[in-house]
Amino acid sequence: MNTSFELFPEQASTMAHKVDRLYLFELGVAVGFTALICALILYFGVKYRRGSRADRGNPPQSNLLELMWAALPLVLSMVMFAWGADLYFDQQTGPDNSAREREELDIEVVGKQWMWKIRHPLGRREINQLHVPLGYVVRLRMISEDVIHSFYVPEFRIKQDVLPGRYSTMWFQPSKTGTFHLFCAEYCGTEHSRMIGEVIVQTPAEYSAWVSGETGEPAEVRGRRLFEQHGCLSCHRGEDSSRGPSLAGVFGRQVALSSGQAVVADEA
Amino acid sequence: MTTDHRTRRNYLNANYSIWSWLFTTDHKRVGILYLLSVTFFFFIGGAAAVLFRLELMTPRGDLTLPETYNKLFTLHGIVMIFFFLVPSIPAVLGNFFLPMMIGARDVAFPRLNLASWYIFITGGLFTIWAIVTGGVDTGWTFYTPYSSTYGNTNVIAAALGVFIAGFSSILTGLNFIVTTHTMRAPGMRWFRLPLFVWAHYATGLIMVLGTPVLAVTLLLLILERALGIGIFDPALGGDPILFQHLFWFYSHPAVYIMVLPAMGVVSEIITCFARNRIFGYRFIAFSSLAIAILGFLVWGHHMFVSGQSMYAGFVFSFLSMLVAVPSAIKVFNWTATLYKGTVTWSTPMLYALGFIGLFTMGGLTGLFLATLAVDVHVHDTYFVVAHFHYIMVGGAVMGYLGGVHFWWPKMTGKLYPENWARFSAILIFFGFNLTFFPQFVLGYLGMPRRYHAYPEQFQVLNVMSSAGASILGVAYLLPLGYLIWSLRYGRRAGRNPWRATGLEWTTPSPPPTENFPDGTPIAGDAYQYSSVDDWDLVLPAPEEHPEEAAV
């Protein structure tokens, strides 16, 4: 069993520490109120327990108290609303325009049962992986081929539903190199929990090398690695019960498509 | 008073034939029919939860197939929400006690009340049929277009089951509203009503106004799935977000259908076992109505990342925050009711105080979710799962169990074994927190809900949660055991074992069919407790035989 244990995810985007700060504020309010209520219940419950000799004269009713404990939650919740709305506005509209000369990148994302297909501006495609350069403002333009999915990177504190028939967009600015989780957060059917991948933040130099496609691996090795890495086997198992056909030896063969046509499986 | 319990006619021994139960219009018997039915559904839903918590002990999906896992959590959600939580307190305790609390002989429409049970059972059978003939895997939320076009399980049968059960909820709510308006005893003015009645009145409003929208939504879903009419699927020209709007327009208020009655129960228990008048009666009464009304204006907070407009997000976040005010008013008033009271740590009181603590945590974490930027991160993660279980299990189920224990002597005429009951209450509280607290942490770490398999780094917290779930599972079986035991072996309860105020305690236990054999009672102010005068008269000590209270 894996016994590693943590309380907070990594902060890997410019939004992460802002969301965490608000979360910690709310955590403070929540812990404070819960502790207050529990302490009062225990204190009153013991002090005024049956048989105790505590003074019970003139139990009060107080409109001032009612007003106070209505006003305090109102004020605190309005702080949470305003703070959260301000950050949400940034998340929805894009980073402010103060840094005009920053680097930007637009990437296309297609979600389908059960994989993420990604296309970079220079044409490079990948599945269940998203390579991005550190410090760039990355904009995703996303759509689904079937049901609703949701693009979620916990370390960036961002999430956006990916809808069929309609584009949704989101942006982030990675602040740390490394490999981070990519989850589908909206339940999308049988293999929902396999619709996961990783976001790989590289230095801009590494990214531009990657995006131009230099790997140096032989085709078979690379194919096998990709096949396993992308979970193609979850559909193309080559058993009767599997969703897709086996792909063993498919390269260069005629394949009948569901449209009735036949094509030769080639590099495309 | 020297009546012999053994020979007195009551609603239970009035007639033993099965037909007298199946054709009863006695609100108390309808309450018992619901008690048996929702208990059955509770253990079905609970068994599903135990199975998927076992699956989640390990990161790899190795115990069940993903198809099975998805059907299990769907079954758990549908059964627990529509066939346990929504009917539990209103249809069991509300049906039984709302008329008695206001001094009425029955509800306003006794035959509709019986009809509601038959409708409920029909809906339940449809749903069970959907489960045994292959199950359904859409989640209890039935999101389109997965449910309407892509899923290949029994969506239509399950949605039809929920659709049918909704009508029973409407009839129950209608009965509560009309009964409260028209059948109050002389002297039972609105501000003398027990807060349990206020809570059920507010709940009735939600049931009558909200449930038809769910019915419309599910009907459209069924039509789209059967005929492909293109309301929700964009491939047919529909809009999947429309489904979410319609669904949450009922399903968010439904949360208050589940928790408002529990709040009513808590108000009764706290006053009785603190021997004190409720602090801020009118504030608690009006906060129930405020929650019922505000509850209809906040549905969009389920959709902050769905693609709804950013400005809609602002409005829904703002309105959702306002729910904090009436909720906080209730919590503070209950706590203040303990002040200068005479507190007995009895079983119902343990549940009620547990409710306050857990509901406070559930409510406060609700503020996190109403906060736009934080919700973007924790939406659809285990943080949400933990939050709504603190409200629905920590709140509604604790309130239900507290109420069942509080009124058990009245319903059955028997006392349950107090020490077993206290032990179970504490075990449930402990098991609950161990199950659901780790899920807050899991959620903020980013573990999405409805995952059959998950990354290894989440295992420790999942094992903690599963360990808590097994404790909780055992703890829920204990009351089932000792309550049934008490029917035969429990000591006789007498008319008013807790020396509670409230008209339901002025009649024998179990009550006779006509509720008040000495004629319609005259109502005074609610909660006429005095902590100074009778603090030594409270609970019958375990070894004493409780006598009929000399009224």
mmCIF file with all atom_site columns, N, CA and C in Angstrom, chain B residues 499-550:
data_model
loop_
_atom_site.group_PDB
_atom_site.id
_atom_site.type_symbol
_atom_site.label_atom_id
_atom_site.label_alt_id
_atom_site.label_comp_id
_atom_site.label_asym_id
_atom_site.label_entity_id
_atom_site.label_seq_id
_atom_site.pdbx_PDB_ins_code
_atom_site.Cartn_x
_atom_site.Cartn_y
_atom_site.Cartn_z
_atom_site.occupancy
_atom_site.B_iso_or_equiv
_atom_site.pdbx_formal_charge
_atom_site.auth_seq_id
_atom_site.auth_comp_id
_atom_site.auth_asym_id
_atom_site.auth_atom_id
_atom_site.pdbx_PDB_model_num
ATOM 1   N N  . ARG B 1 499 ? -41.285 13.397 29.856 1.00 0.00 ? 499 ARG B N  1
ATOM 2   C CA . ARG B 1 499 ? -41.960 14.571 30.409 1.00 0.00 ? 499 ARG B CA 1
ATOM 3   C C  . ARG B 1 499 ? -41.837 15.751 29.443 1.00 0.00 ? 499 ARG B C  1
ATOM 4   N N  . ALA B 1 500 ? -42.139 15.465 28.178 1.00 0.00 ? 500 ALA B N  1
ATOM 5   C CA . ALA B 1 500 ? -42.056 16.494 27.145 1.00 0.00 ? 500 ALA B CA 1
ATOM 6   C C  . ALA B 1 500 ? -43.360 17.280 27.089 1.00 0.00 ? 500 ALA B C  1
ATOM 7   N N  . THR B 1 501 ? -43.280 18.522 26.651 1.00 0.00 ? 501 THR B N  1
ATOM 8   C CA . THR B 1 501 ? -44.498 19.260 26.355 1.00 0.00 ? 501 THR B CA 1
ATOM 9   C C  . THR B 1 501 ? -44.912 18.894 24.942 1.00 0.00 ? 501 THR B C  1
ATOM 10  N N  . GLY B 1 502 ? -46.004 19.392 24.476 1.00 0.00 ? 502 GLY B N  1
ATOM 11  C CA . GLY B 1 502 ? -46.440 19.020 23.129 1.00 0.00 ? 502 GLY B CA 1
ATOM 12  C C  . GLY B 1 502 ? -47.632 18.103 23.247 1.00 0.00 ? 502 GLY B C  1
ATOM 13  N N  . LEU B 1 503 ? -48.635 18.336 22.397 1.00 0.00 ? 503 LEU B N  1
ATOM 14  C CA . LEU B 1 503 ? -49.902 17.627 22.545 1.00 0.00 ? 503 LEU B CA 1
ATOM 15  C C  . LEU B 1 503 ? -49.759 16.133 22.314 1.00 0.00 ? 503 LEU B C  1
ATOM 16  N N  . GLU B 1 504 ? -48.768 15.712 21.480 1.00 0.00 ? 504 GLU B N  1
ATOM 17  C CA . GLU B 1 504 ? -48.674 14.283 21.194 1.00 0.00 ? 504 GLU B CA 1
ATOM 18  C C  . GLU B 1 504 ? -48.353 13.483 22.456 1.00 0.00 ? 504 GLU B C  1
ATOM 19  N N  . TRP B 1 505 ? -47.839 14.156 23.503 1.00 0.00 ? 505 TRP B N  1
ATOM 20  C CA . TRP B 1 505 ? -47.483 13.442 24.727 1.00 0.00 ? 505 TRP B CA 1
ATOM 21  C C  . TRP B 1 505 ? -48.627 13.414 25.729 1.00 0.00 ? 505 TRP B C  1
ATOM 22  N N  . THR B 1 506 ? -49.763 14.039 25.402 1.00 0.00 ? 506 THR B N  1
ATOM 23  C CA . THR B 1 506 ? -50.864 14.067 26.354 1.00 0.00 ? 506 THR B CA 1
ATOM 24  C C  . THR B 1 506 ? -51.803 12.891 26.159 1.00 0.00 ? 506 THR B C  1
ATOM 25  N N  . THR B 1 507 ? -51.545 12.063 25.163 1.00 0.00 ? 507 THR B N  1
ATOM 26  C CA . THR B 1 507 ? -52.420 10.930 24.887 1.00 0.00 ? 507 THR B CA 1
ATOM 27  C C  . THR B 1 507 ? -51.655 9.634  25.183 1.00 0.00 ? 507 THR B C  1
ATOM 28  N N  . PRO B 1 508 ? -52.354 8.518  25.385 1.00 0.00 ? 508 PRO B N  1
ATOM 29  C CA . PRO B 1 508 ? -51.655 7.282  25.759 1.00 0.00 ? 508 PRO B CA 1
ATOM 30  C C  . PRO B 1 508 ? -50.648 6.829  24.699 1.00 0.00 ? 508 PRO B C  1
ATOM 31  N N  . SER B 1 509 ? -49.719 5.952  25.101 1.00 0.00 ? 509 SER B N  1
ATOM 32  C CA . SER B 1 509 ? -48.757 5.369  24.152 1.00 0.00 ? 509 SER B CA 1
ATOM 33  C C  . SER B 1 509 ? -49.001 3.871  24.103 1.00 0.00 ? 509 SER B C  1
ATOM 34  N N  . PRO B 1 510 ? -49.152 3.288  22.934 1.00 0.00 ? 510 PRO B N  1
ATOM 35  C CA . PRO B 1 510 ? -49.385 3.950  21.642 1.00 0.00 ? 510 PRO B CA 1
ATOM 36  C C  . PRO B 1 510 ? -50.737 4.655  21.632 1.00 0.00 ? 510 PRO B C  1
ATOM 37  N N  . PRO B 1 511 ? -50.876 5.667  20.810 1.00 0.00 ? 511 PRO B N  1
ATOM 38  C CA . PRO B 1 511 ? -52.102 6.462  20.822 1.00 0.00 ? 511 PRO B CA 1
ATOM 39  C C  . PRO B 1 511 ? -53.281 5.658  20.294 1.00 0.00 ? 511 PRO B C  1
ATOM 40  N N  . PRO B 1 512 ? -54.462 5.949  20.778 1.00 0.00 ? 512 PRO B N  1
ATOM 41  C CA . PRO B 1 512 ? -55.641 5.316  20.192 1.00 0.00 ? 512 PRO B CA 1
ATOM 42  C C  . PRO B 1 512 ? -55.881 5.859  18.784 1.00 0.00 ? 512 PRO B C  1
ATOM 43  N N  . THR B 1 513 ? -56.684 5.159  18.008 1.00 0.00 ? 513 THR B N  1
ATOM 44  C CA . THR B 1 513 ? -56.898 5.531  16.611 1.00 0.00 ? 513 THR B CA 1
ATOM 45  C C  . THR B 1 513 ? -57.345 6.988  16.478 1.00 0.00 ? 513 THR B C  1
ATOM 46  N N  . GLU B 1 514 ? -58.202 7.416  17.421 1.00 0.00 ? 514 GLU B N  1
ATOM 47  C CA . GLU B 1 514 ? -58.730 8.775  17.299 1.00 0.00 ? 514 GLU B CA 1
ATOM 48  C C  . GLU B 1 514 ? -57.792 9.827  17.904 1.00 0.00 ? 514 GLU B C  1
ATOM 49  N N  . ASN B 1 515 ? -56.587 9.435  18.322 1.00 0.00 ? 515 ASN B N  1
ATOM 50  C CA . ASN B 1 515 ? -55.540 10.306 18.848 1.00 0.00 ? 515 ASN B CA 1
ATOM 51  C C  . ASN B 1 515 ? -55.852 10.850 20.230 1.00 0.00 ? 515 ASN B C  1
ATOM 52  N N  . PHE B 1 516 ? -56.942 11.609 20.370 1.00 0.00 ? 516 PHE B N  1
ATOM 53  C CA . PHE B 1 516 ? -57.205 12.265 21.646 1.00 0.00 ? 516 PHE B CA 1
ATOM 54  C C  . PHE B 1 516 ? -58.553 11.781 22.184 1.00 0.00 ? 516 PHE B C  1
ATOM 55  N N  . PRO B 1 517 ? -58.562 10.682 22.947 1.00 0.00 ? 517 PRO B N  1
ATOM 56  C CA . PRO B 1 517 ? -59.821 10.083 23.376 1.00 0.00 ? 517 PRO B CA 1
ATOM 57  C C  . PRO B 1 517 ? -60.637 11.000 24.287 1.00 0.00 ? 517 PRO B C  1
ATOM 58  N N  . ASP B 1 518 ? -59.991 11.941 24.942 1.00 0.00 ? 518 ASP B N  1
ATOM 59  C CA . ASP B 1 518 ? -60.728 12.817 25.857 1.00 0.00 ? 518 ASP B CA 1
ATOM 60  C C  . ASP B 1 518 ? -61.234 14.063 25.158 1.00 0.00 ? 518 ASP B C  1
ATOM 61  N N  . GLY B 1 519 ? -61.267 14.065 23.835 1.00 0.00 ? 519 GLY B N  1
ATOM 62  C CA . GLY B 1 519 ? -61.751 15.235 23.110 1.00 0.00 ? 519 GLY B CA 1
ATOM 63  C C  . GLY B 1 519 ? -60.597 16.092 22.648 1.00 0.00 ? 519 GLY B C  1
ATOM 64  N N  . THR B 1 520 ? -60.894 17.038 21.785 1.00 0.00 ? 520 THR B N  1
ATOM 65  C CA . THR B 1 520 ? -59.850 17.887 21.207 1.00 0.00 ? 520 THR B CA 1
ATOM 66  C C  . THR B 1 520 ? -59.132 18.658 22.320 1.00 0.00 ? 520 THR B C  1
ATOM 67  N N  . PRO B 1 521 ? -57.801 18.593 22.332 1.00 0.00 ? 521 PRO B N  1
ATOM 68  C CA . PRO B 1 521 ? -57.074 19.301 23.385 1.00 0.00 ? 521 PRO B CA 1
ATOM 69  C C  . PRO B 1 521 ? -57.052 20.799 23.133 1.00 0.00 ? 521 PRO B C  1
ATOM 70  N N  . ILE B 1 522 ? -56.778 21.541 24.165 1.00 0.00 ? 522 ILE B N  1
ATOM 71  C CA . ILE B 1 522 ? -56.616 22.992 24.050 1.00 0.00 ? 522 ILE B CA 1
ATOM 72  C C  . ILE B 1 522 ? -55.124 23.279 24.083 1.00 0.00 ? 522 ILE B C  1
ATOM 73  N N  . ALA B 1 523 ? -54.656 24.054 23.121 1.00 0.00 ? 523 ALA B N  1
ATOM 74  C CA . ALA B 1 523 ? -53.220 24.275 22.997 1.00 0.00 ? 523 ALA B CA 1
ATOM 75  C C  . ALA B 1 523 ? -52.781 25.511 23.764 1.00 0.00 ? 523 ALA B C  1
ATOM 76  N N  . GLY B 1 524 ? -51.589 25.413 24.360 1.00 0.00 ? 524 GLY B N  1
ATOM 77  C CA . GLY B 1 524 ? -50.946 26.583 24.967 1.00 0.00 ? 524 GLY B CA 1
ATOM 78  C C  . GLY B 1 524 ? -49.687 26.905 24.187 1.00 0.00 ? 524 GLY B C  1
ATOM 79  N N  . ASP B 1 525 ? -48.815 27.720 24.739 1.00 0.00 ? 525 ASP B N  1
ATOM 80  C CA . ASP B 1 525 ? -47.544 28.024 24.082 1.00 0.00 ? 525 ASP B CA 1
ATOM 81  C C  . ASP B 1 525 ? -46.707 26.764 23.980 1.00 0.00 ? 525 ASP B C  1
ATOM 82  N N  . ALA B 1 526 ? -45.854 26.718 22.949 1.00 0.00 ? 526 ALA B N  1
ATOM 83  C CA . ALA B 1 526 ? -44.971 25.567 22.782 1.00 0.00 ? 526 ALA B CA 1
ATOM 84  C C  . ALA B 1 526 ? -43.829 25.638 23.797 1.00 0.00 ? 526 ALA B C  1
ATOM 85  N N  . TYR B 1 527 ? -43.299 24.487 24.118 1.00 0.00 ? 527 TYR B N  1
ATOM 86  C CA . TYR B 1 527 ? -42.071 24.367 24.922 1.00 0.00 ? 527 TYR B CA 1
ATOM 87  C C  . TYR B 1 527 ? -42.183 25.044 26.286 1.00 0.00 ? 527 TYR B C  1
ATOM 88  N N  . GLN B 1 528 ? -43.245 24.709 27.028 1.00 0.00 ? 528 GLN B N  1
ATOM 89  C CA . GLN B 1 528 ? -43.403 25.292 28.365 1.00 0.00 ? 528 GLN B CA 1
ATOM 90  C C  . GLN B 1 528 ? -42.547 24.520 29.359 1.00 0.00 ? 528 GLN B C  1
ATOM 91  N N  . TYR B 1 529 ? -41.263 24.472 29.085 1.00 0.00 ? 529 TYR B N  1
ATOM 92  C CA . TYR B 1 529 ? -40.374 23.776 30.012 1.00 0.00 ? 529 TYR B CA 1
ATOM 93  C C  . TYR B 1 529 ? -39.864 24.764 31.027 1.00 0.00 ? 529 TYR B C  1
ATOM 94  N N  . SER B 1 530 ? -39.596 24.272 32.206 1.00 0.00 ? 530 SER B N  1
ATOM 95  C CA . SER B 1 530 ? -38.958 25.128 33.197 1.00 0.00 ? 530 SER B CA 1
ATOM 96  C C  . SER B 1 530 ? -37.790 24.354 33.781 1.00 0.00 ? 530 SER B C  1
ATOM 97  N N  . SER B 1 531 ? -36.605 24.873 33.560 1.00 0.00 ? 531 SER B N  1
ATOM 98  C CA . SER B 1 531 ? -35.426 24.144 34.004 1.00 0.00 ? 531 SER B CA 1
ATOM 99  C C  . SER B 1 531 ? -35.287 24.177 35.517 1.00 0.00 ? 531 SER B C  1
ATOM 100 N N  . VAL B 1 532 ? -35.939 25.128 36.181 1.00 0.00 ? 532 VAL B N  1
ATOM 101 C CA . VAL B 1 532 ? -35.773 25.239 37.627 1.00 0.00 ? 532 VAL B CA 1
ATOM 102 C C  . VAL B 1 532 ? -36.687 24.259 38.346 1.00 0.00 ? 532 VAL B C  1
ATOM 103 N N  . ASP B 1 533 ? -37.946 24.165 37.889 1.00 0.00 ? 533 ASP B N  1
ATOM 104 C CA . ASP B 1 533 ? -38.921 23.419 38.662 1.00 0.00 ? 533 ASP B CA 1
ATOM 105 C C  . ASP B 1 533 ? -38.733 21.910 38.632 1.00 0.00 ? 533 ASP B C  1
ATOM 106 N N  . ASP B 1 534 ? -38.483 21.381 37.451 1.00 0.00 ? 534 ASP B N  1
ATOM 107 C CA . ASP B 1 534 ? -38.619 19.919 37.377 1.00 0.00 ? 534 ASP B CA 1
ATOM 108 C C  . ASP B 1 534 ? -37.355 19.232 36.877 1.00 0.00 ? 534 ASP B C  1
ATOM 109 N N  . TRP B 1 535 ? -36.180 19.799 37.237 1.00 0.00 ? 535 TRP B N  1
ATOM 110 C CA . TRP B 1 535 ? -34.991 19.161 36.680 1.00 0.00 ? 535 TRP B CA 1
ATOM 111 C C  . TRP B 1 535 ? -34.756 17.786 37.236 1.00 0.00 ? 535 TRP B C  1
ATOM 112 N N  . ASP B 1 536 ? -35.365 17.475 38.384 1.00 0.00 ? 536 ASP B N  1
ATOM 113 C CA . ASP B 1 536 ? -35.160 16.129 38.925 1.00 0.00 ? 536 ASP B CA 1
ATOM 114 C C  . ASP B 1 536 ? -36.216 15.140 38.432 1.00 0.00 ? 536 ASP B C  1
ATOM 115 N N  . LEU B 1 537 ? -37.104 15.584 37.571 1.00 0.00 ? 537 LEU B N  1
ATOM 116 C CA . LEU B 1 537 ? -38.166 14.699 37.110 1.00 0.00 ? 537 LEU B CA 1
ATOM 117 C C  . LEU B 1 537 ? -37.929 14.214 35.682 1.00 0.00 ? 537 LEU B C  1
ATOM 118 N N  . VAL B 1 538 ? -36.786 14.532 35.121 1.00 0.00 ? 538 VAL B N  1
ATOM 119 C CA . VAL B 1 538 ? -36.636 14.354 33.671 1.00 0.00 ? 538 VAL B CA 1
ATOM 120 C C  . VAL B 1 538 ? -36.722 12.899 33.218 1.00 0.00 ? 538 VAL B C  1
ATOM 121 N N  . LEU B 1 539 ? -35.588 12.263 33.000 1.00 0.00 ? 539 LEU B N  1
ATOM 122 C CA . LEU B 1 539 ? -35.596 10.918 32.435 1.00 0.00 ? 539 LEU B CA 1
ATOM 123 C C  . LEU B 1 539 ? -35.959 9.924  33.516 1.00 0.00 ? 539 LEU B C  1
ATOM 124 N N  . PRO B 1 540 ? -36.753 8.924  33.199 1.00 0.00 ? 540 PRO B N  1
ATOM 125 C CA . PRO B 1 540 ? -36.900 7.859  34.182 1.00 0.00 ? 540 PRO B CA 1
ATOM 126 C C  . PRO B 1 540 ? -35.547 7.172  34.305 1.00 0.00 ? 540 PRO B C  1
ATOM 127 N N  . ALA B 1 541 ? -35.050 7.010  35.515 1.00 0.00 ? 541 ALA B N  1
ATOM 128 C CA . ALA B 1 541 ? -33.773 6.320  35.684 1.00 0.00 ? 541 ALA B CA 1
ATOM 129 C C  . ALA B 1 541 ? -33.948 4.912  35.144 1.00 0.00 ? 541 ALA B C  1
ATOM 130 N N  . PRO B 1 542 ? -32.879 4.317  34.582 1.00 0.00 ? 542 PRO B N  1
ATOM 131 C CA . PRO B 1 542 ? -33.026 3.059  33.863 1.00 0.00 ? 542 PRO B CA 1
ATOM 132 C C  . PRO B 1 542 ? -33.712 1.965  34.684 1.00 0.00 ? 542 PRO B C  1
ATOM 133 N N  . GLU B 1 543 ? -33.532 1.967  35.990 1.00 0.00 ? 543 GLU B N  1
ATOM 134 C CA . GLU B 1 543 ? -34.097 0.841  36.751 1.00 0.00 ? 543 GLU B CA 1
ATOM 135 C C  . GLU B 1 543 ? -35.549 1.083  37.182 1.00 0.00 ? 543 GLU B C  1
ATOM 136 N N  . GLU B 1 544 ? -36.001 2.343  37.174 1.00 0.00 ? 544 GLU B N  1
ATOM 137 C CA . GLU B 1 544 ? -37.372 2.602  37.603 1.00 0.00 ? 544 GLU B CA 1
ATOM 138 C C  . GLU B 1 544 ? -38.377 2.102  36.572 1.00 0.00 ? 544 GLU B C  1
ATOM 139 N N  . HIS B 1 545 ? -39.559 1.824  37.016 1.00 0.00 ? 545 HIS B N  1
ATOM 140 C CA . HIS B 1 545 ? -40.640 1.583  36.076 1.00 0.00 ? 545 HIS B CA 1
ATOM 141 C C  . HIS B 1 545 ? -41.400 2.873  35.885 1.00 0.00 ? 545 HIS B C  1
ATOM 142 N N  . PRO B 1 546 ? -41.433 3.385  34.682 1.00 0.00 ? 546 PRO B N  1
ATOM 143 C CA . PRO B 1 546 ? -42.104 4.669  34.486 1.00 0.00 ? 546 PRO B CA 1
ATOM 144 C C  . PRO B 1 546 ? -43.607 4.501  34.666 1.00 0.00 ? 546 PRO B C  1
ATOM 145 N N  . GLU B 1 547 ? -44.158 5.356  35.426 1.00 0.00 ? 547 GLU B N  1
ATOM 146 C CA . GLU B 1 547 ? -45.611 5.324  35.599 1.00 0.00 ? 547 GLU B CA 1
ATOM 147 C C  . GLU B 1 547 ? -46.230 6.272  34.584 1.00 0.00 ? 547 GLU B C  1
ATOM 148 N N  . GLU B 1 548 ? -47.496 6.123  34.375 1.00 0.00 ? 548 GLU B N  1
ATOM 149 C CA . GLU B 1 548 ? -48.210 7.106  33.583 1.00 0.00 ? 548 GLU B CA 1
ATOM 150 C C  . GLU B 1 548 ? -48.065 8.456  34.256 1.00 0.00 ? 548 GLU B C  1
ATOM 151 N N  . ALA B 1 549 ? -47.697 9.437  33.480 1.00 0.00 ? 549 ALA B N  1
ATOM 152 C CA . ALA B 1 549 ? -47.567 10.752 34.099 1.00 0.00 ? 549 ALA B CA 1
ATOM 153 C C  . ALA B 1 549 ? -48.934 11.230 34.535 1.00 0.00 ? 549 ALA B C  1
ATOM 154 N N  . ALA B 1 550 ? -49.007 11.625 35.775 1.00 0.00 ? 550 ALA B N  1
ATOM 155 C CA . ALA B 1 550 ? -50.289 12.146 36.247 1.00 0.00 ? 550 ALA B CA 1
ATOM 156 C C  . ALA B 1 550 ? -50.461 13.548 35.707 1.00 0.00 ? 550 ALA B C  1
#
